[in-house]
XYZ file of C-alpha atoms in Angstrom:
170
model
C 215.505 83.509 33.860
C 215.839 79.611 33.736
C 212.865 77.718 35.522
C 212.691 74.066 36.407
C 209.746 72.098 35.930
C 209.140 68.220 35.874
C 209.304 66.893 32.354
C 206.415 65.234 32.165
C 204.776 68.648 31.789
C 206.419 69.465 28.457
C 204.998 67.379 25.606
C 207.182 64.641 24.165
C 207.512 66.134 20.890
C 209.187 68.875 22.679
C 211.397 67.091 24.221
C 212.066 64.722 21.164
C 212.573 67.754 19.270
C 215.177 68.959 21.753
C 217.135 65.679 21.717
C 217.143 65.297 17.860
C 218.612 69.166 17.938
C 221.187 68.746 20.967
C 222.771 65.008 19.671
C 221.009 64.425 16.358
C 218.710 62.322 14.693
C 220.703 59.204 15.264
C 220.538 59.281 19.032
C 218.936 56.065 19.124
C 221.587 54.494 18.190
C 223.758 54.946 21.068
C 224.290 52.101 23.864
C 222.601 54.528 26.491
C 219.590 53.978 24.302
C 219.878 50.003 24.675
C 220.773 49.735 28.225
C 217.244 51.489 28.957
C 215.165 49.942 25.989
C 211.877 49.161 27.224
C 211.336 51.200 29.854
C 209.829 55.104 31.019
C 211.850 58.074 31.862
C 211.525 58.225 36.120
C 209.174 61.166 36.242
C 210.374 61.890 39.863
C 213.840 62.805 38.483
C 213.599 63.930 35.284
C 213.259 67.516 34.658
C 212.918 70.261 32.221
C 214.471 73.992 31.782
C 212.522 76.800 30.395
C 213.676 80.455 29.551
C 210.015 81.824 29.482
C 207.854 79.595 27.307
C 211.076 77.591 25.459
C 212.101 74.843 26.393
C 216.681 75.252 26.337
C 217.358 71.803 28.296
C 216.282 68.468 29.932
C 217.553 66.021 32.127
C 216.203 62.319 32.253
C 217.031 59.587 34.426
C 215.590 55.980 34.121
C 215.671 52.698 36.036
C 217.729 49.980 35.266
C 219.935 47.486 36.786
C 223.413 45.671 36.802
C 222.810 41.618 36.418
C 225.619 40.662 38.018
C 227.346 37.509 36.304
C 226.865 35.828 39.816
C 223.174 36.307 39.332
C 222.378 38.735 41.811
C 220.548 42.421 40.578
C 221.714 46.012 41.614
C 219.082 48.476 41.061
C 220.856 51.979 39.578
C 219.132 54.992 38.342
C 220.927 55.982 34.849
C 221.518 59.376 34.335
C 220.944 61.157 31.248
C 220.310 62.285 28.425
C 221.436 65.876 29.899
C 220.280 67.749 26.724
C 221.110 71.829 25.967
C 219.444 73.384 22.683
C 222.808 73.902 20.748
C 221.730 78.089 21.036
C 222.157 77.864 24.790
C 225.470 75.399 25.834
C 227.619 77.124 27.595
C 225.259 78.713 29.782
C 225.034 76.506 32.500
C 222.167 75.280 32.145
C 223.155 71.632 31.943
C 225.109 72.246 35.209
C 221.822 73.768 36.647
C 219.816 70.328 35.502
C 222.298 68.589 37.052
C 222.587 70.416 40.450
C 218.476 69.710 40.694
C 218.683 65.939 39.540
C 220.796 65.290 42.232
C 219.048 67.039 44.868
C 215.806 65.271 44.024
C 217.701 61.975 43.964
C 218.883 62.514 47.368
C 215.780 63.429 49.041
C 213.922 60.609 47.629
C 216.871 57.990 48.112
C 217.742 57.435 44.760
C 221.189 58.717 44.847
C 222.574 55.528 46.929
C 223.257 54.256 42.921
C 223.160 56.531 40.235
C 225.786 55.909 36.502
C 225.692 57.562 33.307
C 227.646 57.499 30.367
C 229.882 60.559 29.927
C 233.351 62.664 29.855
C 234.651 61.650 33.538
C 236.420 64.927 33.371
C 233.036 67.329 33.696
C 231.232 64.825 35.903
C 233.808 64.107 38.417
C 234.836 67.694 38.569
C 231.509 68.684 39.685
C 229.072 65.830 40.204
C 231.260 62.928 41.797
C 231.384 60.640 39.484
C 233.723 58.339 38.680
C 234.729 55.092 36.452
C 236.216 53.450 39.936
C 233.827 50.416 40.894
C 232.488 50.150 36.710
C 235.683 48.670 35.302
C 234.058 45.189 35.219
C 230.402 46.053 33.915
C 229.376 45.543 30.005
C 226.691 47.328 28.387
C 224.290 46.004 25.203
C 226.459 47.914 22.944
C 229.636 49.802 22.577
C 230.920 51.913 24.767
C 234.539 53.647 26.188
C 234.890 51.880 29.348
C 236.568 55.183 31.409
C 232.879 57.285 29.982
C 230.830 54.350 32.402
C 230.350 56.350 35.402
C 228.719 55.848 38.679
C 228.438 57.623 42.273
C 227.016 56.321 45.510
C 227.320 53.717 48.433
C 225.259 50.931 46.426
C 227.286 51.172 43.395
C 228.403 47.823 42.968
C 231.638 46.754 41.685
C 230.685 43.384 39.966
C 231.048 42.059 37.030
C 227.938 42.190 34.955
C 225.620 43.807 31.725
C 223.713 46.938 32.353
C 219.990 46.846 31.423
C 216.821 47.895 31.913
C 214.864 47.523 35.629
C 211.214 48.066 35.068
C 209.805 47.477 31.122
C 206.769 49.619 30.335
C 204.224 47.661 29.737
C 202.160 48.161 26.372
C-alpha cells in the first residue's frame, strides 16, 4: 500500500539517493536544474511515496518565474522532478504523485500557473498540460521546445527566460 507524506519528512539523502537512482548521477546537469538554481523545493507541494518504510517516489515543485522580455514577472510553480525507484515504474505511482500535486496546488491556489519539462504526450493525456502559450519562453540551458509545458489561467504567453522566484538565502 502506497502512502503520501510531505517530503520534507524524508531526509534529503533519501531523496537524493532516489533521484541519483531514477535519472542518474548527472541530474544536475539538466536545464530543469538551472531554471530553479538557488532556490528550496515548495514544501506545500512537494511530496513523497512510501510502500511501508521505503521510500518508491517523489514529486517536487519549486518557485520560479518567467521575466518577460518586456520586463514584467509571471510567478509559475515548476513541476518536477517526478521521480520512481527504477524497481517500481510502471506502477503508477508517478501518476498517483501527480494526481496529489495537483490537488494540493489547487486548494492552495497554486495551480493558476504551473510548467514542467516533460513528454507532452503523458502529461497532456492525463494532467493538462500543454506546449500552447510556451512557444516563446527560453530557459538557462537546452531544452526541446514541444517538452516546455504549462497549465492554468496565469500561464503567460510572453516571450521571456525561465528562472528562479525566491533564492534561499545562505
Amino acid at each position: 500500500m502506497i502512502s503520501l507524506l510531505p517530503l520534507t519528512t524524508i531526509l534529503p539523502k533519501e531523496i537524493e539517493a532516489l533521484l541519483d537512482s531514477a535519472f542518474g548521477a548527472d541530474r544536475h546537469l539538466r536545464t530543469a536544474y538551472r531554471i530553479r538554481t538557488g532556490t528550496a523545493f515548495d514544501p506545500a507541494h512537494s511530496f513523497a511515496a512510501l510502500d511501508g518504510a521505503t521510500l518508491v517516489g517523489v514529486i517536487q515543485c519549486w518557485p520560479i518565474a518567467l521575466a518577460a522580455d518586456s520586463g514584467d514577472t509571471s510567478p509559475l510553480l515548476m513541476v518536477g522532478p517526478v521521480a520512481v525507484s527504477p524497481a517500481r515504474q510502471r506502477d503508477g505511482i508517478g501518476r498517483v504523485l501527480m494526481a496529489h500535486m495537483l490537488a494540493a496546488a489547487a486548494a492552495s491556489g497554486a495551480d493558476r500557473a504551473l510548467m514542467l519539462i516533460g513528454d507532452p504526450e503523458y502529461y497532456g493525456r492525463f494532467f493538462g498540460f500543454s506546449a500552447d502559450k510556451t512557444a516563446n519562453w527560453r530557459a538557462p540551458g537546452p531544452v526541446e521546445q514541444h517538452r516546455l509545458l504549462a497549465r492554468g489561467p496565469d500561464v503567460p504567453s510572453a516571450p521571456g527566460m525561465l528562472g528562479p522566484r525566491i533564492a534561499v538565502i545562505a
